[in-house]
CSV table of C-alpha atoms and ligand atoms in Angstrom, one decimal:
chain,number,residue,atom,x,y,z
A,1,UNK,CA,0.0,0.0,0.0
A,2,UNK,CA,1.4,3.3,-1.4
A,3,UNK,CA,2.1,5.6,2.0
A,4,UNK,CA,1.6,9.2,-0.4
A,5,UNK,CA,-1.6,8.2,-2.1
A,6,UNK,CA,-2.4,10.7,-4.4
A,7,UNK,CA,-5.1,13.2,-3.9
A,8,UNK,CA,-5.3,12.5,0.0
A,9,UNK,CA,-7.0,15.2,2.3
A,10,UNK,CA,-4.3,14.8,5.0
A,11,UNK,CA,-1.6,13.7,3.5
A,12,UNK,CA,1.5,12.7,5.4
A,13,UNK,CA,4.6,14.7,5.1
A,14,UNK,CA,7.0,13.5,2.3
A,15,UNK,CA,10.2,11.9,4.3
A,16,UNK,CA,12.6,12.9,2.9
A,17,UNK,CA,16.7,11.8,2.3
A,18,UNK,CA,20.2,13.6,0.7
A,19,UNK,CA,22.9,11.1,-0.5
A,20,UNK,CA,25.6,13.4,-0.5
A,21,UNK,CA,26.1,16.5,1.9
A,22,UNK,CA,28.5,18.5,-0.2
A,23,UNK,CA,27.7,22.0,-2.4
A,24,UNK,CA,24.6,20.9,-4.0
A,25,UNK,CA,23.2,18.2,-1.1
A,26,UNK,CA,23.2,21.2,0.8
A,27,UNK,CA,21.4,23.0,-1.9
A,28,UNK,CA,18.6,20.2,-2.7
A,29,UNK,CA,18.5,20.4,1.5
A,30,UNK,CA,17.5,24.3,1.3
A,31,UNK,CA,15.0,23.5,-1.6
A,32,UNK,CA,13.5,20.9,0.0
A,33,UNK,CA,13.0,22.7,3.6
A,34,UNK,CA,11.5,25.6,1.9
A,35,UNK,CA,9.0,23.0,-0.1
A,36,UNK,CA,8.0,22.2,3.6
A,37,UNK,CA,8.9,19.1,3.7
A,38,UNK,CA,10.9,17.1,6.4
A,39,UNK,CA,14.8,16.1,5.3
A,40,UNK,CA,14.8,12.7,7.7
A,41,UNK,CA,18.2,11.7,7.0
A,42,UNK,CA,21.5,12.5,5.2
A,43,UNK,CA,24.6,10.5,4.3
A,44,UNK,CA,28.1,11.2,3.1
A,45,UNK,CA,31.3,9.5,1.8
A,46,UNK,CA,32.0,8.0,5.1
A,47,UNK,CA,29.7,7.8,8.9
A,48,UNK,CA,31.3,10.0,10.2
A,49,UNK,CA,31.0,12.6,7.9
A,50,UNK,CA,27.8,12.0,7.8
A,51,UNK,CA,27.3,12.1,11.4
A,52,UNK,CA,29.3,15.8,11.4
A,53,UNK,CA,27.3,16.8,8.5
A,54,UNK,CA,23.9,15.8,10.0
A,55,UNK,CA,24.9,17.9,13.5
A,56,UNK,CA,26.0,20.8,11.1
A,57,UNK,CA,22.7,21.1,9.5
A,58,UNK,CA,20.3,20.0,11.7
A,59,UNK,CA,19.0,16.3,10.3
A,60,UNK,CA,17.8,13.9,12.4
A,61,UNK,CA,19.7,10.7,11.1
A,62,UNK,CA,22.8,9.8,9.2
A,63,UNK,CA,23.3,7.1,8.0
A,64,UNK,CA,26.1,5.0,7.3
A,65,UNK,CA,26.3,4.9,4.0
A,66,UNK,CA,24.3,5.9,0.9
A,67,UNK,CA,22.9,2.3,0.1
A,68,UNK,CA,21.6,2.0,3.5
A,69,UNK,CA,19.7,5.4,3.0
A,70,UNK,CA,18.1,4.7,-0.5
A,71,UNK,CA,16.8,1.5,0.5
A,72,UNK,CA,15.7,2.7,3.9
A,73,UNK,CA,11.9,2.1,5.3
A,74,UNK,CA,11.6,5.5,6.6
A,75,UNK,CA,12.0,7.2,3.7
A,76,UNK,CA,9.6,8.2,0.6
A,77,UNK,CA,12.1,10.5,-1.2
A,78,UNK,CA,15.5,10.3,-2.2
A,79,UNK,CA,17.7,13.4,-3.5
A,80,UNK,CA,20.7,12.0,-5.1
A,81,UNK,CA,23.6,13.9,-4.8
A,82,UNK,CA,27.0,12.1,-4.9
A,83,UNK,CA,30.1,12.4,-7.5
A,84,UNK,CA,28.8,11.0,-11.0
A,85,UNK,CA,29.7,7.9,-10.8
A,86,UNK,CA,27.5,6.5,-8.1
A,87,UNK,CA,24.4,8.0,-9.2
A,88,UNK,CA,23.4,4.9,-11.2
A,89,UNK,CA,23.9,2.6,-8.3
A,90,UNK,CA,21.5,4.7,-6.2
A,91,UNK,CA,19.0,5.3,-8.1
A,92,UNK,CA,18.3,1.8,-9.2
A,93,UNK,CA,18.6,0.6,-5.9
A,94,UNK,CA,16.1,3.8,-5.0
A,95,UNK,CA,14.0,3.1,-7.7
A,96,UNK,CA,13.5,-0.8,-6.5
A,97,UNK,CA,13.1,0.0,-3.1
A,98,UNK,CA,10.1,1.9,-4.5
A,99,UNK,CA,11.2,5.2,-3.9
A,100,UNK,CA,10.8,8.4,-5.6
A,101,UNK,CA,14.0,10.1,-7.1
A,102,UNK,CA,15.6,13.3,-7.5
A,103,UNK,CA,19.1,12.6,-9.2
A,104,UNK,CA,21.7,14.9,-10.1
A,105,UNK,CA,23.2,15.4,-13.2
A,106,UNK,CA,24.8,14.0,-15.4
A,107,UNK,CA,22.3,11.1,-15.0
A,108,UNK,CA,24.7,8.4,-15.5
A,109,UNK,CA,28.3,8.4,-16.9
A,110,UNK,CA,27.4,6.3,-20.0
A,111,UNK,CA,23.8,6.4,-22.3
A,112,UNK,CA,23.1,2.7,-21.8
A,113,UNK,CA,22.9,2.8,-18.1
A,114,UNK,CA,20.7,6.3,-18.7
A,115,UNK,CA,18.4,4.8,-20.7
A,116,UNK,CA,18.0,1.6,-18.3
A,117,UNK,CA,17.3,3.9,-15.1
A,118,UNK,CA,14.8,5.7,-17.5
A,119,UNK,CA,13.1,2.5,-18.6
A,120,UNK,CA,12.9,1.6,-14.9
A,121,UNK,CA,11.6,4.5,-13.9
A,122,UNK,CA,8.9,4.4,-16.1
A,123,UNK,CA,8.4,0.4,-15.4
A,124,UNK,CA,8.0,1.7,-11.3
A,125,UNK,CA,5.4,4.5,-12.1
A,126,UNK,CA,8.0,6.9,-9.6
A,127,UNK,CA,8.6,10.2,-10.2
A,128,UNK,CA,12.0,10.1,-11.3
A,129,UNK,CA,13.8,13.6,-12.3
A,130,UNK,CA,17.0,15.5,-12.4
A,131,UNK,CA,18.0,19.5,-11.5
A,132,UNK,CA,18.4,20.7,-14.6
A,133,UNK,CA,17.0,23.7,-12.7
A,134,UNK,CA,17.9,26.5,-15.4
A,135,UNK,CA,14.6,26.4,-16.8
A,136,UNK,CA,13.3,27.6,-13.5
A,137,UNK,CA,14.9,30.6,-14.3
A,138,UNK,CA,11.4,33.0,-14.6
A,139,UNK,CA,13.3,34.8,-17.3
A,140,UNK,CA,13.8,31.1,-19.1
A,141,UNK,CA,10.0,30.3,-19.3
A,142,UNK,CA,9.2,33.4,-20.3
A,143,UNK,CA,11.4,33.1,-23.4
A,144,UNK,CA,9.5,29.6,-24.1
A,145,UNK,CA,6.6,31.4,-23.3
A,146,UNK,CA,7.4,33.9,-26.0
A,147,UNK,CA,8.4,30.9,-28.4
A,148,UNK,CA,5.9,28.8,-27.9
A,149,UNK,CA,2.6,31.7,-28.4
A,150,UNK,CA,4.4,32.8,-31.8
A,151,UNK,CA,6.1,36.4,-30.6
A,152,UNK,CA,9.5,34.5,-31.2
A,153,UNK,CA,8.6,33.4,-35.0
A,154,UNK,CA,10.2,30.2,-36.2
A,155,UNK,CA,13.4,29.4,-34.3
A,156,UNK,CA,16.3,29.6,-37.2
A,157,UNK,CA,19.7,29.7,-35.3
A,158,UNK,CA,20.5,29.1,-31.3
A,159,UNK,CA,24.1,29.8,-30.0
A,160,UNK,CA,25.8,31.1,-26.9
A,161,UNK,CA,27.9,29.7,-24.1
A,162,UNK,CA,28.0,28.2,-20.8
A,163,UNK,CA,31.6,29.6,-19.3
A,164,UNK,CA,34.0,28.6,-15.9
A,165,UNK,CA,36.9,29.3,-14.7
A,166,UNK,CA,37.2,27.0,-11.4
A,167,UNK,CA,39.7,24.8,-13.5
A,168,UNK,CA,42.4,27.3,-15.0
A,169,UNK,CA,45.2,27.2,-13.2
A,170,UNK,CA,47.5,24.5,-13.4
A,171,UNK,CA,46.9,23.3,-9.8
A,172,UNK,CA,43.5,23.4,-9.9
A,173,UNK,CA,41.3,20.0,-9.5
A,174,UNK,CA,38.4,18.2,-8.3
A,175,UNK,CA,36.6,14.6,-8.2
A,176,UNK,CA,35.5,15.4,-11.4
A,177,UNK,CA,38.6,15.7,-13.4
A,178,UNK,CA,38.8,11.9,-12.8
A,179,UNK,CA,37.6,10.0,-15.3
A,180,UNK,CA,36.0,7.4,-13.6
A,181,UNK,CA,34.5,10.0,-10.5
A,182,UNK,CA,33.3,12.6,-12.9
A,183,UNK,CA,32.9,9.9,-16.1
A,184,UNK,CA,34.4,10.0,-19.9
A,185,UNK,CA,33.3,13.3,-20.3
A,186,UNK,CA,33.7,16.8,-18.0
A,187,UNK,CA,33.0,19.8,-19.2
A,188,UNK,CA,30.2,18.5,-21.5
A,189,UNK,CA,28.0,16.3,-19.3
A,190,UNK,CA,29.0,18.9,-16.2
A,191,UNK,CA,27.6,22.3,-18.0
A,192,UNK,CA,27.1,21.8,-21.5
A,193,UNK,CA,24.3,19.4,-20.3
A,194,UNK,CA,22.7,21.8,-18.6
A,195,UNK,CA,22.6,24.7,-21.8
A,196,UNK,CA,21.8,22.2,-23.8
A,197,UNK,CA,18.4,21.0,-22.1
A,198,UNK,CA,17.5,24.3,-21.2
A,199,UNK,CA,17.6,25.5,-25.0
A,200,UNK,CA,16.2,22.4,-26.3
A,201,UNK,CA,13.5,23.0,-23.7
A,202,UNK,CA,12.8,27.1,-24.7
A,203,UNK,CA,12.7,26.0,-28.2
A,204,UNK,CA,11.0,22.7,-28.4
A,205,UNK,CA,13.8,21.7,-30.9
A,206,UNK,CA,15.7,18.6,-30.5
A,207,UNK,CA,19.5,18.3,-31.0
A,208,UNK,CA,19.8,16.0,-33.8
A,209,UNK,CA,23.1,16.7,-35.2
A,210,UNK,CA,26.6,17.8,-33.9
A,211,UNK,CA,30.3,18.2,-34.8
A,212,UNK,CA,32.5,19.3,-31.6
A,213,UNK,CA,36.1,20.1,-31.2
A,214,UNK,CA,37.1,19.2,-27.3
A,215,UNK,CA,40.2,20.7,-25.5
A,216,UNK,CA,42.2,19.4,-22.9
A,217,UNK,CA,44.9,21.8,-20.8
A,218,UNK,CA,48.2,20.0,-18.6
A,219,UNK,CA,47.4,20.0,-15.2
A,220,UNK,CA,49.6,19.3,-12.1
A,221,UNK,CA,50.3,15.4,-11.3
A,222,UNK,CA,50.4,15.2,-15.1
A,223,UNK,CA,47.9,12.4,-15.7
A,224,UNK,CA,45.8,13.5,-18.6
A,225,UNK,CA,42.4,14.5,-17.7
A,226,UNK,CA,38.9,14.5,-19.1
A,227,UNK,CA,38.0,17.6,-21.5
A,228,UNK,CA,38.1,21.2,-20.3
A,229,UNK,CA,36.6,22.8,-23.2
A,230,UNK,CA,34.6,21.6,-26.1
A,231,UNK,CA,33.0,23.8,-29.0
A,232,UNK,CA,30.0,22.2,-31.4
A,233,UNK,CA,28.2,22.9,-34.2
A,234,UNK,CA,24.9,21.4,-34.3
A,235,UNK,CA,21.4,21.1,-36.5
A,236,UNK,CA,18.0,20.6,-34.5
A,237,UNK,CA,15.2,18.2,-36.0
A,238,UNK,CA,13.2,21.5,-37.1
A,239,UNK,CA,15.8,22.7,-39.2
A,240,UNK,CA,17.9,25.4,-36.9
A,241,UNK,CA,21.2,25.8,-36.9
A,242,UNK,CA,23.3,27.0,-33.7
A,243,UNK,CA,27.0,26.8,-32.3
A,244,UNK,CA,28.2,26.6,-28.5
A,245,UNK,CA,30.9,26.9,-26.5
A,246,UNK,CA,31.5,25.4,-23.0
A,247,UNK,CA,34.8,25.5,-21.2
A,248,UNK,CA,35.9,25.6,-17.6
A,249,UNK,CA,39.0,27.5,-18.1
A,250,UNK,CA,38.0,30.5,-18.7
A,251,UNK,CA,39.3,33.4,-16.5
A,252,UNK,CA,36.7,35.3,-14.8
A,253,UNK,CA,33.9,33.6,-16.3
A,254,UNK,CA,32.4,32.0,-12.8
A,255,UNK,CA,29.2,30.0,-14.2
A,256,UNK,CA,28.2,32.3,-17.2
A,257,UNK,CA,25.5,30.3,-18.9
A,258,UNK,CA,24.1,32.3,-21.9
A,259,UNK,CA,22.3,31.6,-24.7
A,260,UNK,CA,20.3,33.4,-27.5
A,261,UNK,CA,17.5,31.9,-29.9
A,262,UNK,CA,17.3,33.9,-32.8
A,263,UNK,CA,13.2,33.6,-34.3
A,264,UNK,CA,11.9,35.0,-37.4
A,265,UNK,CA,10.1,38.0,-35.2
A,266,UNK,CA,12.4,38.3,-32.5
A,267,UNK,CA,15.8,37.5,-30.5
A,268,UNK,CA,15.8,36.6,-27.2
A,269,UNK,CA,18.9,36.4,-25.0
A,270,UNK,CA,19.1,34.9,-21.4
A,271,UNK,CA,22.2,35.2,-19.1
A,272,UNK,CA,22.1,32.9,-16.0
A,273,UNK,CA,24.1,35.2,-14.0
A,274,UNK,CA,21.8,38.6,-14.9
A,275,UNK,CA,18.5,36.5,-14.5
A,276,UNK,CA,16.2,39.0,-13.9
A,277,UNK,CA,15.8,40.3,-17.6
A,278,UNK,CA,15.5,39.1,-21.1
A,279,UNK,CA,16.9,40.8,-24.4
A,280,UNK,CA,14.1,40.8,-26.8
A,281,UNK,CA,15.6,42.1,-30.3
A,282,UNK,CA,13.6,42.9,-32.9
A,283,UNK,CA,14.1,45.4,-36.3
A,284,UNK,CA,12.3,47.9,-34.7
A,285,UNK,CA,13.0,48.8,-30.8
A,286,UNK,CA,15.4,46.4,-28.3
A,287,UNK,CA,14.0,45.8,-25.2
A,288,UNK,CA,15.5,44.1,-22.1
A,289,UNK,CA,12.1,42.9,-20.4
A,290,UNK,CA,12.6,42.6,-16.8
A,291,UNK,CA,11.2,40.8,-14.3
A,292,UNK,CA,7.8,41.2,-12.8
A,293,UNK,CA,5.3,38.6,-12.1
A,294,UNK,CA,2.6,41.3,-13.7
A,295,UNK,CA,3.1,41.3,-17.0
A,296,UNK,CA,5.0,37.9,-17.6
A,297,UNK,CA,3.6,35.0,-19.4
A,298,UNK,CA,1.8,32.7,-16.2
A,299,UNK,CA,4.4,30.2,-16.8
A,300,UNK,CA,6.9,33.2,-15.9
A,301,UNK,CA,4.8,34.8,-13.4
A,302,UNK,CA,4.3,31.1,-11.6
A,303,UNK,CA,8.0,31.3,-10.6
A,304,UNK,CA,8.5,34.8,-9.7
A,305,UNK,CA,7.5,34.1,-6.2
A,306,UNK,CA,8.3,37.9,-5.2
A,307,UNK,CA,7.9,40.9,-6.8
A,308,UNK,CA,9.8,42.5,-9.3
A,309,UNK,CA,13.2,44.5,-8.1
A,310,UNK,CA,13.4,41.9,-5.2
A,311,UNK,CA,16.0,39.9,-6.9
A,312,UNK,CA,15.7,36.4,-7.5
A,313,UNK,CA,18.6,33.5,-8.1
A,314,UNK,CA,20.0,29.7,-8.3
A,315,UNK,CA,18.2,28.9,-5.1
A,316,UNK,CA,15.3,29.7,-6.2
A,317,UNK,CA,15.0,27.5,-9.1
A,318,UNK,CA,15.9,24.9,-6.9
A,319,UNK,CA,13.3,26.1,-4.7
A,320,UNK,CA,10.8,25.6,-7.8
A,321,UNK,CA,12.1,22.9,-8.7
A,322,UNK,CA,11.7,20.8,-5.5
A,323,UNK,CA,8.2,22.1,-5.0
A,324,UNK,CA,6.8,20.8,-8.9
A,325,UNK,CA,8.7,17.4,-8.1
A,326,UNK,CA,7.3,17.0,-4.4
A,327,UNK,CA,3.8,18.3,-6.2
A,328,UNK,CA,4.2,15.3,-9.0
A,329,UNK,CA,4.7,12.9,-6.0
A,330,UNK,CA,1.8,14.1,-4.2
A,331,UNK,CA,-0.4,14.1,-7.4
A,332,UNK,CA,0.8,10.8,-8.4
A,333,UNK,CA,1.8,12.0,-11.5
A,334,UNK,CA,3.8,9.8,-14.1
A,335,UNK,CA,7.5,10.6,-14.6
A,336,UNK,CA,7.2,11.1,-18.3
A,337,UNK,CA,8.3,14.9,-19.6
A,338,UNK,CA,5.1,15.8,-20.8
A,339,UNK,CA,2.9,14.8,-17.8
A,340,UNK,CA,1.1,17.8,-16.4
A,341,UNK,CA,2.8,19.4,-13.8
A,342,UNK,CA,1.2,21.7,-10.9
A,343,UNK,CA,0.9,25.1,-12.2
A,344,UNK,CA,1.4,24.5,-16.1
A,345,UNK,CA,-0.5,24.3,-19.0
A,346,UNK,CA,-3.3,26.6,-18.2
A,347,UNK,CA,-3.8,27.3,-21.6
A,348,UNK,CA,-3.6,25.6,-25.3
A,349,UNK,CA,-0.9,27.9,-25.9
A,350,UNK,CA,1.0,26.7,-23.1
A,351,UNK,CA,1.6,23.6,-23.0
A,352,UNK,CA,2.6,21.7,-19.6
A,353,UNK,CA,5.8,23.6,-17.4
A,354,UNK,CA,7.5,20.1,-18.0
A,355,UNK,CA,10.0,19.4,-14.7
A,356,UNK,CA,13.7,17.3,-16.2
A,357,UNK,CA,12.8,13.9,-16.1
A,358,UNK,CA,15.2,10.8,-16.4
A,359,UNK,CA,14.1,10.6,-20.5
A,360,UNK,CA,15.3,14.2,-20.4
A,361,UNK,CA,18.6,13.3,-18.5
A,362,UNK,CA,19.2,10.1,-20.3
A,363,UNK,CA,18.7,12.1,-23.9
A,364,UNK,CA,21.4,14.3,-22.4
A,365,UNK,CA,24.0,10.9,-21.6
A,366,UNK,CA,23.3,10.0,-25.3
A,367,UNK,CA,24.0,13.9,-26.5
A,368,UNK,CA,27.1,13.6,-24.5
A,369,UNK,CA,28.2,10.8,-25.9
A,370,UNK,CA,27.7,12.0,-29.4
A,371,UNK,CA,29.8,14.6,-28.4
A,372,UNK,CA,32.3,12.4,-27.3
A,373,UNK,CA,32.3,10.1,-30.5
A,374,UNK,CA,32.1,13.3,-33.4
A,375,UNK,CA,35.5,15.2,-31.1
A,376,UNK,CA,37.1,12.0,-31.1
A,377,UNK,CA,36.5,11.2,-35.0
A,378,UNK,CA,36.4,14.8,-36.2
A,379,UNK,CA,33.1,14.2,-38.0
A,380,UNK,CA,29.5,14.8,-37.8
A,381,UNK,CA,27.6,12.3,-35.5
A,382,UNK,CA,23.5,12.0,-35.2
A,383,UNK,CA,22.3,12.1,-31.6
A,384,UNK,CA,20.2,9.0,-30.8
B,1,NAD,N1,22.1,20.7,-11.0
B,1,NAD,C1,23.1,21.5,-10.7
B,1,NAD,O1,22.9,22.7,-10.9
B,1,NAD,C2,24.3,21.0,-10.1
B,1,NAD,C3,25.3,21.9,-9.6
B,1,NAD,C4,26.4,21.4,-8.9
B,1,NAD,C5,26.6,20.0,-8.9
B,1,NAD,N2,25.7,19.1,-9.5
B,1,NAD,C6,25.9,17.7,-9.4
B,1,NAD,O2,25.8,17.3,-8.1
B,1,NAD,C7,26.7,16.2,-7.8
B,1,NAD,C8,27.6,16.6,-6.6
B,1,NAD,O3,28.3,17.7,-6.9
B,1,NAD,P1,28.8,18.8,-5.8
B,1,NAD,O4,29.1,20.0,-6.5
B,1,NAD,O5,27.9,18.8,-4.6
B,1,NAD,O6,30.2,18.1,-5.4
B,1,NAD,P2,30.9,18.2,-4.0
B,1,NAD,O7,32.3,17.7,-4.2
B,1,NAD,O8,30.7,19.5,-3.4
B,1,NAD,O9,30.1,17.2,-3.1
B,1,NAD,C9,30.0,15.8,-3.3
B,1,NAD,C10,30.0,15.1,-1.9
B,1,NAD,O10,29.6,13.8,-2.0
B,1,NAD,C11,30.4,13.0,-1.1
B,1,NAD,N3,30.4,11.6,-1.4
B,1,NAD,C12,31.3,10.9,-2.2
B,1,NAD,N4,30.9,9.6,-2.3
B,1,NAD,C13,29.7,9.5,-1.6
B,1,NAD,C14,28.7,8.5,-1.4
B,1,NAD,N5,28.9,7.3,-1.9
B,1,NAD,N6,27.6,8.8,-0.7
B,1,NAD,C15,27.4,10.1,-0.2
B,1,NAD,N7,28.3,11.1,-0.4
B,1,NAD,C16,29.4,10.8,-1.1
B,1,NAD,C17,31.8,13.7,-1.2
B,1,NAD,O11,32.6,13.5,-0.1
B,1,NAD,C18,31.3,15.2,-1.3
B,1,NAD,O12,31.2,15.8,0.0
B,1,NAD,C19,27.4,16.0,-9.1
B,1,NAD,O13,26.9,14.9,-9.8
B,1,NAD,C20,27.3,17.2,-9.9
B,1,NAD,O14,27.3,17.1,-11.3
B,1,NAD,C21,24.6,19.6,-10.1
């Protein structure tokens, strides 16, 4: 018998778990408390890390290790949020133990696994997604919004960036410069992931097509890492054509995801760091619309949970997020992309909000891996 039947008057609260208390555990820990529901337990790369983490921040258990906390009784929902390489792991095991899941990106560190968890997922009937939290960016939806009601025109061309710098000195490194913690790609399934869902996602376009040129710099220690920067040409199934450039090395740059969508009408430009306007170019007047839940489109308007000129960030995506996820779970809501979620689809014009599902993810492990294969042959390769 399900404990979070769906539609209950009284429902119990949604217990909650974090596999992983580092940057972004403690981010999905925010998210989650300000959804207002209870985080139960946490667990880290060792007990007693997770026992100091748990005292730090004020969770009731650790536990002992992250298998032990997926598979746990007292637990309905578990936030993933470990190096790359143990997300598959955990969220089958999750998945079987009949939990809901919130894994981080990337997904998995190879497409077969991706698509398996996705496949499972479905099989379970869980709610199974992943933080590709960009598009909760009010300025993001509102540039869908503008695509998908016509203002935009036809999308021709898409390009921009998604820019680091955490990896530019020589000394410089992390778990995910490993290949087997971070996986066969870096820089790519790290942060070109993320652009690349979020303009696939303002668009409606698909990625079909890409030829990349990857870049790896010497580091200290001298063993040849994963890639630091890769640049792509690509084609979507609806006939645009767009460029991008991701690196981690670039000085100054400290997480400067940008894009612009080019439309027959209009242009419109996002920058993740500036998020509280959105460049609309057109032959006539330019505009830079900003940010005020009374004349946004309501999928816009949904997430801009304070007024305009109270600024509004990262956390609050995840914030967003969390709440449309824990809403799916409540509403027993299937995990596919285009289930309705709470809040979207109001109109025929505007079709469901959508939150990142494990399809979505999983379509990102194969992009990746396209990636991968067209650098490594020089050549064009079609995303499956
Ligand atoms: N969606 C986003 O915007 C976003 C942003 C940052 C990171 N991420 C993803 O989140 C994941 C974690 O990244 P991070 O920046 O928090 O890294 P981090 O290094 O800050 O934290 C990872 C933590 O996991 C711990 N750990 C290692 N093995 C573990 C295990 N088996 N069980 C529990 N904990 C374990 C490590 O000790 C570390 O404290 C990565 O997959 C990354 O790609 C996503």
């Amino acid at each position: 018998m399900d404990r979070i039947a769906a539609g209950s008057a009284n429902p119990p609260p949604l217990r909650t778990a974090i596999a992983g208390a580092g940057m972004i555990g403690r981010v999905h820990l925010d998210a989650v408390r300000r959804s207002g529901a209870p985080v139960v337990g946490i667990s880290a790369s060792s007990p007693a890390r997770a026992k100091e983490a748990a005292a730090e921040l004020g969770v009731p258990r650790a536990f002992d290790s992250s298998r032990e906390l997926v598979t746990s009784d007292d637990v309905d929902v578990v936030h993933i949020c470990t190096p790359n390489d143990v997300h598959a792991e955990l969220a089958e095991l999750a998945l079987r133990a009949g939990k809901h899941v919130v894994c981080e990106k990337p997904l998995t560190t190879g497409a077969a696994t991706a698509d398996a968890l996705a496949a499972l997922a479905a099989a379970t009937g869980r709610v199974a997604a992943v933080p590709f939290v960009y598009r909760y960016h009010p300025m993001a939806a509102e540039a869908r919004a503008r695509v998908l009601d016509g203002r935009a025109g036809e999308i021709r061309l898409v390009h921009g960036h998604y820019l680091q710098d955490w990896l530019s000195e020589p000394g410089d490194t992390n778990w995910r410069v490993d290949a087997v913690a971070g996986g066969p790609s870096r820089a790519f399934a790290d942060i070109g992931s993320h652009w690349c869902d979020l303009v696939e996602w303002v668009t409606g376009h698909r990625i079909a097509e890409v030829t990349a040129v990857s870049q790896t710099v010497a580091r200290d220690g001298g063993r040849p890492g994963t890639e630091d920067v890769v640049q792509l040409l690509l084609r979507t199934d609806r006939g645009a054509t767009g460029s991008l450039t991701v690196s981690q090395i670039s000085p100054g740059r400290k997480n400067r995801l940008w894009f612009e969508v080019d439309g027959a009408r209009t242009s419109l430009a996002f920058d993740q760091e500036n998020p509280e306007s959105l460049f609309v170019g057109s032959r006539g007047e330019n505009a830079a619309v900003l940010r005020d839940p009374a004349t946004l489109s309501p999928a816009a308007a949904r997430l801009s949970t304070v007024p305009g000129g109270h600024p509004m960030g990262y956390l609050d995506c995840f914030a967003a997020f969390v709440r449309d996820v824990h809403g799916a779970i409540r509403a027993g809501t299937p995990t596919t992309a285009d289930a309705p979620s709470p809040g979207g689809g109001s109109s025929p014009a505007e079709p469901a909000f959508g939150f990142p599902t494990f399809d979505d993810a999983a379509r990102m492990v194969r992009l990746t891996e396209a990636v991968l294969a067209s650098a490594a042959s020089r050549s064009w390769k079609e995303v499956s």
